[in-house]
Amino acid sequence: MKNISESPFFYNELFINGKWVKPKKMYDVFNPFNYEKIGEAPFATKENVEQAISAAHNCFKSYRKSTPQYRSQLLKNWSKLCLEHKDELAKMITLEQGKTLEDAKGEIDYGLSFVDWFADEAKRIYGHNIQSDRPDQIIDVILEPVGVVGAITPWNFPFAMVTRKIAPALAVGCTVVLKASEETPYIAYALAHLAKQAGFDDGAINIVTGDPAEIGQILCSDVRVRKISFTGSTRVGKILAAQSAEHIQKLSLELGGNAPFIVFESADMEEALKGALYLKQRNGSQSCVCGNRFFIHDSIYDQFVEEFSNRFSKQKSGNGFDCDSDYGPLINQTARDRVLGLIESSVKEGAKIVCGGKASYNSCIEPTVLSEVQSDMTIAKEEIFGPVAPFYRFKTEEEVVEMANDTPYGLASYFYSKDFSQVMRVKNELKSGMMGINETVIAKPQIPFGGVKESGIGKEGSFYGIHDYLDVKCTITKYEL
Ligand code: NAD
């Protein structure tokens, strides 16, 4: 597929109140692999965004009163339709985002696991009763949907980040205005089309793309929007946190990470190598929970770096549609220049390139391994978001825990050790919202996904994730005995 219009799920109008709305303006969308234009996408005006908020607000009045069974069934219909068209949807993701078809299919499975999970959770929202200190009084705690949700999603998982936000919101009776990423708009509009087919009420889901700063500002300044749910960079998260203060909107922020990946002396080397490779290859390392700093114990450092480099250097970055590509290109030229700049600054600051270090084609970056990296280098402080693995040495547990925690981020962390007491100590000392211990697969619908520190607030997935879309209302009722 070369042009997005070849897809049966191609839509290039705004989705407002269950209808396709022709925009006044369009913008160009490019294939990250060859930089060719793949189509045009709608650019919303201020009025369009306000129409979307009004539609969500009006729909909320009735949708909030619908039964959990009704909402659960709609989510199940939606998931079934997406699954039926998985191959076509995956092609859209590969064309606009660049990841391999295999990764795109994996993303769809992952994204739908949230729709399925929240379809079940919709029926399990329980309030509770608290005993009063008076016999003539009943205290009930009721959970209610927060209202209209303003959701903003990134390009790196353009399908799953949308479903991970929209599904819990719709499950509890909220309605949504989604601003999808401008780099990857088409899969979001395809999801809107399938949601309409699934039977969702007009106005329950509204999708716009356009000027991110303007749309963010409108969502935050409109008092009818009661929650902002954002996934993206910490920089933008801070802007939204400040803007949402105006009306004290409920806030969920899934932001950037700088995950440590620690391999202790006692670790199962093969398991740790497999884990590190998995993290670096998946989605071309453009993932917020990707290993970003690899700390290896001094006694196994040389062996580990050599073996990792042997394996990683065999991987190929290329066209996501080619079967022999292990991972795709970076999202655009800016991302490519930033990653190449980080490699260059590391070398200038004293690191060594073990393999890779260049772009093989356009934004396709060779698998790159840097050794002898130090914690005061520029790369140690940045989220790399590319196939570059920097290796740091450590000698003691205390030293590595301090280095690992020396970052404003706290999204994910990983460590490998077979020493039980060490596992317990390090587990308690590392500061992050999620932790893989002898494990790297940490994102599943039953897991509360989210960070601490500047990696964000709130959770997505799990029991905790659905509660982020609920208000707690306490009623105190006096009655005659
Ligand atoms: P980004 O912050 O640049 O963009 C994210 C979204 O915000 C996009 O839709 C963008 O258009 C929009 N945006 C940009 N400026 C805005 C503004 N002023 N107001 C409102 N919206 C605005 O991030 P990105 O480059 O698209 O994505 C990569 C980042 O996302 C990385 O930092 C990554 O770690 C993070 N991320 C986090 C998670 C998580 O769950 N914690 C998951 C995926 C990605």
Short mmCIF file of C-alpha atoms and ligand atoms in Angstrom, two decimals:
data_model
loop_
_atom_site.label_atom_id
_atom_site.label_comp_id
_atom_site.label_asym_id
_atom_site.label_seq_id
_atom_site.Cartn_x
_atom_site.Cartn_y
_atom_site.Cartn_z
CA MET A 1 0.00 0.00 0.00
CA LYS A 2 1.50 3.37 -1.06
CA ASN A 3 -1.36 5.77 -0.68
CA ILE A 4 -3.71 5.73 2.29
CA SER A 5 -6.72 6.07 -0.06
CA GLU A 6 -6.08 2.43 -1.08
CA SER A 7 -7.28 1.37 2.36
CA PRO A 8 -10.95 0.38 2.73
CA PHE A 9 -10.87 2.20 6.07
CA PHE A 10 -9.62 5.50 4.71
CA TYR A 11 -11.49 8.54 6.05
CA ASN A 12 -10.18 12.09 5.84
CA GLU A 13 -12.90 14.11 7.48
CA LEU A 14 -13.44 15.06 11.09
CA PHE A 15 -15.67 12.73 13.10
CA ILE A 16 -18.18 14.80 15.07
CA ASN A 17 -21.52 13.73 16.52
CA GLY A 18 -21.46 10.43 14.65
CA LYS A 19 -21.00 12.15 11.27
CA TRP A 20 -18.13 12.90 8.93
CA VAL A 21 -17.61 16.66 8.83
CA LYS A 22 -15.76 18.21 5.90
CA PRO A 23 -12.96 20.42 7.21
CA LYS A 24 -12.12 23.86 5.78
CA LYS A 25 -8.45 22.94 5.61
CA MET A 26 -6.32 19.84 5.09
CA TYR A 27 -2.70 19.02 5.88
CA ASP A 28 -0.28 16.52 4.32
CA VAL A 29 0.67 13.22 5.94
CA PHE A 30 3.91 11.43 5.02
CA ASN A 31 5.24 7.88 5.00
CA PRO A 32 8.07 7.85 7.58
CA PHE A 33 10.01 5.30 5.51
CA ASN A 34 10.36 7.10 2.17
CA TYR A 35 9.04 10.57 3.13
CA GLU A 36 6.43 10.33 0.34
CA LYS A 37 3.05 11.96 0.85
CA ILE A 38 0.44 9.30 1.61
CA GLY A 39 -2.59 11.55 1.81
CA GLU A 40 -4.24 14.58 3.36
CA ALA A 41 -5.91 14.72 6.76
CA PRO A 42 -8.46 17.13 8.22
CA PHE A 43 -7.32 20.24 10.06
CA ALA A 44 -9.98 21.28 12.56
CA THR A 45 -10.93 24.91 13.21
CA LYS A 46 -11.69 26.24 16.68
CA GLU A 47 -15.41 25.95 15.80
CA ASN A 48 -14.99 22.27 14.83
CA VAL A 49 -13.44 21.49 18.22
CA GLU A 50 -16.23 23.34 19.99
CA GLN A 51 -18.81 21.39 17.94
CA ALA A 52 -17.11 18.17 19.03
CA ILE A 53 -17.25 19.23 22.71
CA SER A 54 -20.93 20.18 22.35
CA ALA A 55 -21.69 16.81 20.75
CA ALA A 56 -19.91 14.95 23.54
CA HIS A 57 -21.63 17.11 26.17
CA ASN A 58 -25.11 16.51 24.73
CA CYS A 59 -24.52 12.80 24.30
CA PHE A 60 -23.25 12.50 27.88
CA LYS A 61 -26.70 13.51 29.23
CA SER A 62 -28.20 10.23 28.02
CA TYR A 63 -25.13 8.01 27.60
CA ARG A 64 -24.23 8.31 31.29
CA LYS A 65 -27.62 6.77 32.15
CA SER A 66 -27.19 3.78 29.81
CA THR A 67 -26.74 0.38 31.43
CA PRO A 68 -23.30 -1.17 31.88
CA GLN A 69 -24.54 -4.14 29.84
CA TYR A 70 -25.35 -1.83 26.92
CA ARG A 71 -21.94 -0.14 27.04
CA SER A 72 -20.18 -3.46 27.46
CA GLN A 73 -21.92 -4.86 24.37
CA LEU A 74 -20.92 -1.82 22.27
CA LEU A 75 -17.29 -2.27 23.30
CA LYS A 76 -17.46 -5.97 22.41
CA ASN A 77 -18.98 -5.14 19.00
CA TRP A 78 -16.19 -2.62 18.40
CA SER A 79 -13.47 -5.07 19.35
CA LYS A 80 -14.95 -7.79 17.14
CA LEU A 81 -15.11 -5.48 14.13
CA CYS A 82 -11.51 -4.34 14.62
CA LEU A 83 -10.35 -7.93 14.92
CA GLU A 84 -12.19 -8.92 11.74
CA HIS A 85 -10.31 -6.20 9.87
CA LYS A 86 -7.00 -6.58 11.65
CA ASP A 87 -4.93 -7.10 8.49
CA GLU A 88 -6.25 -3.98 6.77
CA LEU A 89 -5.91 -1.88 9.93
CA ALA A 90 -2.35 -3.12 10.42
CA LYS A 91 -1.43 -1.96 6.91
CA MET A 92 -2.71 1.53 7.73
CA ILE A 93 -0.56 1.64 10.87
CA THR A 94 2.52 0.50 8.95
CA LEU A 95 1.97 3.09 6.23
CA GLU A 96 1.49 6.09 8.50
CA GLN A 97 3.68 5.09 11.46
CA GLY A 98 6.38 2.96 9.82
CA LYS A 99 6.47 -0.03 12.19
CA THR A 100 6.60 -3.55 10.75
CA LEU A 101 3.35 -5.27 9.88
CA GLU A 102 4.06 -7.81 12.61
CA ASP A 103 4.48 -5.03 15.17
CA ALA A 104 1.31 -3.34 13.85
CA LYS A 105 -0.68 -6.55 14.28
CA GLY A 106 0.77 -6.96 17.77
CA GLU A 107 -0.31 -3.39 18.55
CA ILE A 108 -3.87 -4.14 17.43
CA ASP A 109 -4.02 -7.22 19.66
CA TYR A 110 -2.63 -5.16 22.53
CA GLY A 111 -5.06 -2.28 21.90
CA LEU A 112 -8.05 -4.61 21.68
CA SER A 113 -7.08 -6.37 24.89
CA PHE A 114 -8.02 -3.08 26.61
CA VAL A 115 -11.36 -2.85 24.82
CA ASP A 116 -12.16 -6.44 25.88
CA TRP A 117 -10.94 -5.85 29.42
CA PHE A 118 -13.01 -2.70 29.91
CA ALA A 119 -16.07 -4.30 28.27
CA ASP A 120 -15.98 -6.72 31.21
CA GLU A 121 -15.01 -4.09 33.81
CA ALA A 122 -17.97 -1.91 32.74
CA LYS A 123 -20.20 -4.28 34.74
CA ARG A 124 -18.02 -4.26 37.83
CA ILE A 125 -18.12 -0.69 39.06
CA TYR A 126 -19.08 -0.94 42.70
CA GLY A 127 -19.79 1.88 45.13
CA HIS A 128 -20.11 1.06 48.81
CA ASN A 129 -21.88 1.81 52.01
CA ILE A 130 -20.22 3.24 55.11
CA GLN A 131 -21.69 2.73 58.57
CA SER A 132 -22.76 5.98 60.15
CA ASP A 133 -22.21 7.04 63.74
CA ARG A 134 -25.95 7.79 63.89
CA PRO A 135 -28.83 5.30 63.62
CA ASP A 136 -30.96 7.64 61.43
CA GLN A 137 -28.37 8.13 58.73
CA ILE A 138 -27.11 6.17 55.72
CA ILE A 139 -23.81 6.97 54.02
CA ASP A 140 -23.49 5.73 50.44
CA VAL A 141 -20.49 6.10 48.18
CA ILE A 142 -21.50 6.22 44.53
CA LEU A 143 -19.15 6.16 41.54
CA GLU A 144 -20.19 8.33 38.61
CA PRO A 145 -18.64 8.98 35.17
CA VAL A 146 -16.62 12.23 35.24
CA GLY A 147 -18.26 13.60 32.06
CA VAL A 148 -16.71 14.68 28.77
CA VAL A 149 -13.12 13.50 28.41
CA GLY A 150 -10.57 15.38 26.30
CA ALA A 151 -8.09 12.73 25.15
CA ILE A 152 -4.78 13.43 23.40
CA THR A 153 -2.68 10.59 21.99
CA PRO A 154 0.83 10.17 20.49
CA TRP A 155 2.00 8.59 17.22
CA ASN A 156 4.11 5.73 18.56
CA PHE A 157 1.15 3.41 19.28
CA PRO A 158 -1.55 5.20 17.28
CA PHE A 159 -4.12 2.41 17.71
CA ALA A 160 -3.46 1.17 21.24
CA MET A 161 -3.07 4.58 22.89
CA VAL A 162 -6.50 5.51 21.51
CA THR A 163 -8.26 2.34 22.72
CA ARG A 164 -6.47 2.44 26.09
CA LYS A 165 -8.11 5.83 26.77
CA ILE A 166 -11.43 5.61 24.95
CA ALA A 167 -12.45 2.12 26.13
CA PRO A 168 -12.45 2.82 29.91
CA ALA A 169 -14.10 6.21 29.35
CA LEU A 170 -16.93 4.69 27.30
CA ALA A 171 -17.20 1.71 29.64
CA VAL A 172 -18.20 3.87 32.60
CA GLY A 173 -20.47 6.26 30.67
CA CYS A 174 -18.15 9.13 29.76
CA THR A 175 -18.10 10.59 26.25
CA VAL A 176 -14.91 11.59 24.43
CA VAL A 177 -13.31 14.23 22.23
CA LEU A 178 -10.07 12.71 20.97
CA LYS A 179 -7.25 14.67 19.39
CA ALA A 180 -5.24 12.02 17.61
CA SER A 181 -1.62 12.57 16.64
CA GLU A 182 -1.28 14.56 13.41
CA GLU A 183 1.48 12.17 12.24
CA THR A 184 -0.87 9.17 12.47
CA PRO A 185 -4.45 10.39 12.02
CA TYR A 186 -5.88 7.70 9.76
CA ILE A 187 -5.99 4.78 12.15
CA ALA A 188 -7.88 6.94 14.65
CA TYR A 189 -10.49 7.86 12.04
CA ALA A 190 -10.72 4.18 11.02
CA LEU A 191 -11.46 3.40 14.68
CA ALA A 192 -14.21 6.04 14.60
CA HIS A 193 -15.75 4.41 11.54
CA LEU A 194 -15.76 1.01 13.25
CA ALA A 195 -17.16 2.52 16.47
CA LYS A 196 -20.07 3.90 14.44
CA GLN A 197 -20.64 0.46 12.93
CA ALA A 198 -20.46 -1.03 16.43
CA GLY A 199 -23.46 1.09 17.35
CA PHE A 200 -22.09 3.77 19.67
CA ASP A 201 -24.43 6.72 20.23
CA ASP A 202 -23.81 9.81 18.10
CA GLY A 203 -21.50 12.10 20.04
CA ALA A 204 -20.07 9.39 22.32
CA ILE A 205 -16.82 9.48 20.33
CA ASN A 206 -15.61 12.55 18.44
CA ILE A 207 -12.23 12.75 16.72
CA VAL A 208 -10.33 15.79 15.50
CA THR A 209 -6.84 16.62 14.25
CA GLY A 210 -5.33 20.04 13.57
CA ASP A 211 -3.22 22.46 15.58
CA PRO A 212 -2.25 20.50 18.74
CA ALA A 213 -1.60 23.56 20.92
CA GLU A 214 -4.86 25.22 19.91
CA ILE A 215 -6.95 22.06 20.40
CA GLY A 216 -5.26 21.38 23.75
CA GLN A 217 -6.04 24.93 24.85
CA ILE A 218 -9.71 24.64 23.82
CA LEU A 219 -10.14 21.29 25.60
CA CYS A 220 -8.59 22.68 28.78
CA SER A 221 -10.44 25.98 28.78
CA ASP A 222 -13.93 24.54 28.16
CA VAL A 223 -15.68 23.96 31.46
CA ARG A 224 -17.78 21.16 29.92
CA VAL A 225 -14.65 18.99 29.55
CA ARG A 226 -14.21 17.39 32.96
CA LYS A 227 -11.11 15.31 32.37
CA ILE A 228 -7.95 15.54 30.29
CA SER A 229 -6.25 12.25 29.51
CA PHE A 230 -2.91 12.69 27.78
CA THR A 231 -0.17 10.39 26.55
CA GLY A 232 2.95 12.01 25.21
CA SER A 233 6.02 13.93 26.22
CA THR A 234 6.62 15.35 29.69
CA ARG A 235 7.07 18.78 28.07
CA VAL A 236 3.51 18.82 26.70
CA GLY A 237 2.17 17.10 29.84
CA LYS A 238 3.37 20.07 31.90
CA ILE A 239 1.62 22.52 29.54
CA LEU A 240 -1.65 20.60 29.85
CA ALA A 241 -1.32 20.29 33.63
CA ALA A 242 -0.99 24.07 33.87
CA GLN A 243 -3.86 24.73 31.45
CA SER A 244 -6.21 22.25 33.08
CA ALA A 245 -5.79 24.03 36.40
CA GLU A 246 -8.17 26.75 35.18
CA HIS A 247 -11.24 24.56 35.73
CA ILE A 248 -9.55 21.93 37.93
CA GLN A 249 -10.13 19.20 35.37
CA LYS A 250 -9.35 15.67 36.43
CA LEU A 251 -6.01 14.74 34.91
CA SER A 252 -4.25 11.59 33.71
CA LEU A 253 -0.77 12.01 32.29
CA GLU A 254 1.18 9.15 30.74
CA LEU A 255 4.49 10.82 29.96
CA GLY A 256 8.07 10.09 29.01
CA GLY A 257 10.47 7.61 30.59
CA ASN A 258 14.17 6.93 31.04
CA ALA A 259 14.03 3.28 32.08
CA PRO A 260 17.06 1.65 33.69
CA PHE A 261 17.79 -1.97 32.71
CA ILE A 262 20.11 -3.50 35.32
CA VAL A 263 21.91 -6.82 35.00
CA PHE A 264 23.44 -8.06 38.27
CA GLU A 265 26.21 -10.65 38.55
CA SER A 266 23.83 -13.48 39.44
CA ALA A 267 21.47 -12.82 36.51
CA ASP A 268 20.51 -15.42 33.96
CA MET A 269 22.55 -13.91 31.12
CA GLU A 270 20.51 -15.46 28.30
CA GLU A 271 17.23 -14.20 29.76
CA ALA A 272 18.65 -10.72 30.26
CA LEU A 273 19.99 -10.63 26.68
CA LYS A 274 16.63 -11.70 25.28
CA GLY A 275 14.87 -9.08 27.41
CA ALA A 276 17.21 -6.28 26.33
CA LEU A 277 16.85 -7.22 22.65
CA TYR A 278 13.07 -7.35 22.90
CA LEU A 279 12.95 -3.86 24.36
CA LYS A 280 15.32 -2.37 21.81
CA GLN A 281 13.74 -3.95 18.74
CA ARG A 282 10.01 -3.50 19.44
CA ASN A 283 8.62 -0.51 17.53
CA GLY A 284 12.18 0.57 16.67
CA SER A 285 12.63 1.46 20.33
CA GLN A 286 10.04 4.24 20.06
CA SER A 287 8.34 3.21 23.25
CA CYS A 288 8.05 5.03 26.56
CA VAL A 289 8.84 1.85 28.56
CA CYS A 290 11.82 0.91 26.41
CA GLY A 291 15.14 0.23 28.18
CA ASN A 292 16.98 3.55 27.95
CA ARG A 293 20.04 2.99 30.17
CA PHE A 294 21.67 -0.45 30.35
CA PHE A 295 23.61 -0.92 33.60
CA ILE A 296 25.75 -4.07 33.56
CA HIS A 297 27.82 -5.38 36.47
CA ASP A 298 31.54 -4.84 35.88
CA SER A 299 32.32 -8.59 36.10
CA ILE A 300 30.04 -9.46 33.14
CA TYR A 301 30.06 -6.12 31.29
CA ASP A 302 32.41 -6.99 28.40
CA GLN A 303 30.79 -10.34 27.74
CA PHE A 304 27.28 -8.91 27.87
CA VAL A 305 28.01 -5.94 25.61
CA GLU A 306 29.75 -8.16 23.07
CA GLU A 307 26.97 -10.72 22.94
CA PHE A 308 24.24 -8.06 22.83
CA SER A 309 26.03 -6.25 19.98
CA ASN A 310 26.49 -9.50 18.02
CA ARG A 311 22.77 -10.13 18.16
CA PHE A 312 21.47 -6.56 17.85
CA SER A 313 23.69 -5.68 14.88
CA LYS A 314 22.05 -8.47 12.84
CA GLN A 315 18.74 -6.65 12.98
CA LYS A 316 17.57 -4.60 10.04
CA SER A 317 15.75 -1.32 10.04
CA GLY A 318 13.69 -0.88 6.88
CA ASN A 319 10.33 -0.62 5.23
CA GLY A 320 7.68 -1.95 7.62
CA PHE A 321 6.04 -3.73 4.69
CA ASP A 322 9.20 -5.78 3.91
CA CYS A 323 9.28 -9.17 5.61
CA ASP A 324 13.01 -8.92 6.28
CA SER A 325 12.74 -5.67 8.29
CA ASP A 326 13.07 -6.25 12.04
CA TYR A 327 11.94 -2.73 12.81
CA GLY A 328 10.87 0.35 10.88
CA PRO A 329 12.17 3.89 10.51
CA LEU A 330 11.92 6.64 13.11
CA ILE A 331 8.77 8.71 12.78
CA ASN A 332 10.33 11.69 10.93
CA GLN A 333 13.51 13.63 10.09
CA THR A 334 13.42 15.61 13.33
CA ALA A 335 13.42 12.36 15.34
CA ARG A 336 16.25 10.99 13.17
CA ASP A 337 18.39 14.12 13.63
CA ARG A 338 17.78 14.07 17.38
CA VAL A 339 18.84 10.41 17.72
CA LEU A 340 21.91 10.87 15.48
CA GLY A 341 22.74 13.97 17.55
CA LEU A 342 22.62 11.90 20.76
CA ILE A 343 25.02 9.33 19.26
CA GLU A 344 27.37 12.13 18.20
CA SER A 345 27.32 13.87 21.57
CA SER A 346 27.97 10.55 23.36
CA VAL A 347 31.07 9.92 21.24
CA LYS A 348 32.29 13.48 21.85
CA GLU A 349 31.78 12.99 25.59
CA GLY A 350 33.84 9.76 25.59
CA ALA A 351 31.54 6.82 24.72
CA LYS A 352 32.58 4.21 22.11
CA ILE A 353 30.48 2.96 19.21
CA VAL A 354 30.46 -0.86 19.29
CA CYS A 355 28.15 -1.19 16.28
CA GLY A 356 25.92 1.01 14.10
CA GLY A 357 25.91 4.74 14.66
CA LYS A 358 24.47 5.88 11.32
CA ALA A 359 21.26 6.04 9.33
CA SER A 360 21.08 3.28 6.74
CA TYR A 361 18.32 4.98 4.72
CA ASN A 362 16.34 8.18 5.42
CA SER A 363 15.10 7.76 9.01
CA CYS A 364 16.18 4.12 9.35
CA ILE A 365 18.82 4.03 12.08
CA GLU A 366 21.25 1.11 12.27
CA PRO A 367 21.12 -0.90 15.50
CA THR A 368 23.57 1.06 17.61
CA VAL A 369 25.46 0.01 20.73
CA LEU A 370 27.47 2.49 22.80
CA SER A 371 29.86 1.30 25.49
CA GLU A 372 31.63 3.06 28.38
CA VAL A 373 28.74 5.49 28.73
CA GLN A 374 28.75 7.61 31.90
CA SER A 375 25.82 8.96 33.89
CA ASP A 376 26.88 12.58 33.35
CA MET A 377 26.70 12.31 29.54
CA THR A 378 23.87 14.00 27.63
CA ILE A 379 22.38 10.68 26.49
CA ALA A 380 21.87 9.57 30.12
CA LYS A 381 19.43 12.41 30.69
CA GLU A 382 17.37 12.05 27.50
CA GLU A 383 14.66 9.68 26.40
CA ILE A 384 16.42 8.21 23.32
CA PHE A 385 13.35 6.95 21.43
CA GLY A 386 15.46 5.11 18.87
CA PRO A 387 17.47 1.89 18.38
CA VAL A 388 20.45 2.98 20.43
CA ALA A 389 21.55 0.97 23.48
CA PRO A 390 23.97 2.80 25.80
CA PHE A 391 25.87 0.56 28.26
CA TYR A 392 27.01 1.77 31.70
CA ARG A 393 29.27 -0.14 34.14
CA PHE A 394 28.60 -0.53 37.84
CA LYS A 395 30.32 -2.29 40.73
CA THR A 396 27.91 -2.23 43.68
CA GLU A 397 24.17 -2.51 44.24
CA GLU A 398 24.05 0.83 46.10
CA GLU A 399 25.86 2.58 43.28
CA VAL A 400 23.56 1.25 40.54
CA VAL A 401 20.38 1.99 42.48
CA GLU A 402 21.54 5.57 42.90
CA MET A 403 22.42 5.88 39.19
CA ALA A 404 19.12 4.30 38.12
CA ASN A 405 17.07 6.69 40.28
CA ASP A 406 19.08 9.73 39.18
CA THR A 407 16.47 10.97 36.68
CA PRO A 408 13.34 13.10 36.89
CA TYR A 409 11.46 10.23 35.17
CA GLY A 410 9.93 7.17 36.85
CA LEU A 411 7.91 5.20 34.33
CA ALA A 412 9.44 1.73 34.05
CA SER A 413 12.52 -0.06 35.34
CA TYR A 414 13.93 -3.53 34.77
CA PHE A 415 16.45 -5.65 36.59
CA TYR A 416 17.80 -9.18 36.36
CA SER A 417 19.06 -11.01 39.43
CA LYS A 418 18.74 -14.50 40.89
CA ASP A 419 19.71 -13.36 44.38
CA PHE A 420 16.40 -13.33 46.28
CA SER A 421 17.45 -10.84 48.96
CA GLN A 422 18.87 -8.54 46.33
CA VAL A 423 15.60 -8.74 44.37
CA MET A 424 13.68 -7.68 47.47
CA ARG A 425 16.07 -4.83 48.31
CA VAL A 426 16.26 -3.40 44.78
CA LYS A 427 12.51 -3.77 44.24
CA ASN A 428 11.98 -1.52 47.26
CA GLU A 429 14.60 1.04 46.29
CA LEU A 430 13.94 1.71 42.59
CA LYS A 431 11.50 4.54 41.94
CA SER A 432 9.18 3.76 39.04
CA GLY A 433 5.51 3.11 38.41
CA MET A 434 6.21 -0.28 36.81
CA MET A 435 9.04 -2.73 37.30
CA GLY A 436 10.03 -5.85 35.39
CA ILE A 437 12.06 -8.25 37.56
CA ASN A 438 13.65 -10.92 35.35
CA GLU A 439 10.89 -9.85 32.94
CA THR A 440 10.36 -7.27 30.21
CA VAL A 441 6.73 -7.72 29.15
CA ILE A 442 5.04 -5.31 31.53
CA ALA A 443 2.15 -3.89 29.51
CA LYS A 444 -1.10 -5.85 29.75
CA PRO A 445 -4.72 -4.76 30.35
CA GLN A 446 -4.73 -6.10 33.91
CA ILE A 447 -1.60 -4.08 34.83
CA PRO A 448 -1.92 -0.49 36.10
CA PHE A 449 0.22 1.26 33.49
CA GLY A 450 1.68 4.60 34.49
CA GLY A 451 4.59 6.41 36.03
CA VAL A 452 5.69 8.40 39.03
CA LYS A 453 7.73 11.62 39.25
CA GLU A 454 7.79 13.45 35.89
CA SER A 455 6.54 10.35 34.08
CA GLY A 456 3.02 11.26 35.01
CA ILE A 457 0.00 10.79 37.20
CA GLY A 458 -2.84 8.29 37.01
CA LYS A 459 -3.01 4.78 35.58
CA GLU A 460 -4.29 3.15 32.43
CA GLY A 461 -5.51 -0.44 32.38
CA SER A 462 -6.64 -2.53 35.34
CA PHE A 463 -9.08 -1.66 38.11
CA TYR A 464 -7.07 1.54 38.73
CA GLY A 465 -7.39 2.66 35.11
CA ILE A 466 -11.17 2.62 35.06
CA HIS A 467 -11.33 4.54 38.33
CA ASP A 468 -9.50 7.43 36.69
CA TYR A 469 -12.73 8.05 34.71
CA LEU A 470 -14.98 8.04 37.78
CA ASP A 471 -15.91 10.65 40.37
CA VAL A 472 -16.55 9.55 43.93
CA LYS A 473 -19.83 10.96 45.23
CA CYS A 474 -20.79 10.46 48.85
CA THR A 475 -24.46 10.79 49.83
CA ILE A 476 -25.46 11.19 53.48
CA THR A 477 -29.18 10.52 53.96
CA LYS A 478 -31.16 11.18 57.13
CA TYR A 479 -34.41 9.31 57.57
CA GLU A 480 -37.06 8.89 60.25
CA LEU A 481 -36.58 5.91 62.48
P1 NAD B 1 4.22 14.82 22.11
O1 NAD B 1 4.07 15.22 23.51
O2 NAD B 1 5.00 15.70 21.20
O3 NAD B 1 2.80 14.64 21.43
C1 NAD B 1 1.79 13.85 22.02
C2 NAD B 1 0.46 14.40 21.60
O4 NAD B 1 0.34 15.72 22.13
C3 NAD B 1 0.29 14.52 20.09
O5 NAD B 1 -1.05 14.27 19.76
C4 NAD B 1 0.61 15.99 19.84
O6 NAD B 1 0.01 16.50 18.68
C5 NAD B 1 0.02 16.62 21.08
N1 NAD B 1 0.53 17.95 21.44
C6 NAD B 1 1.72 18.50 21.11
N2 NAD B 1 1.79 19.75 21.63
C7 NAD B 1 0.64 19.97 22.32
C8 NAD B 1 0.12 21.07 23.07
N3 NAD B 1 0.82 22.18 23.26
N4 NAD B 1 -1.10 20.94 23.62
C9 NAD B 1 -1.83 19.80 23.45
N5 NAD B 1 -1.39 18.74 22.74
C10 NAD B 1 -0.17 18.82 22.18
O7 NAD B 1 4.80 13.35 22.15
P2 NAD B 1 5.07 12.41 20.91
O8 NAD B 1 6.35 12.81 20.31
O9 NAD B 1 3.88 12.30 20.02
O10 NAD B 1 5.19 10.98 21.64
C11 NAD B 1 6.33 10.56 22.25
C12 NAD B 1 6.27 10.81 23.73
O11 NAD B 1 5.14 10.15 24.28
C13 NAD B 1 7.46 10.22 24.44
O12 NAD B 1 7.93 11.10 25.41
C14 NAD B 1 6.90 8.96 25.08
O13 NAD B 1 7.60 8.51 26.18
C15 NAD B 1 5.53 9.40 25.43
N6 NAD B 1 4.66 8.23 25.58
C16 NAD B 1 4.28 7.90 26.84
C17 NAD B 1 3.48 6.78 27.04
C18 NAD B 1 3.04 6.41 28.43
O14 NAD B 1 2.10 5.63 28.54
N7 NAD B 1 3.65 6.92 29.48
C19 NAD B 1 3.08 6.00 25.97
C20 NAD B 1 3.49 6.36 24.69
C21 NAD B 1 4.28 7.50 24.51
#
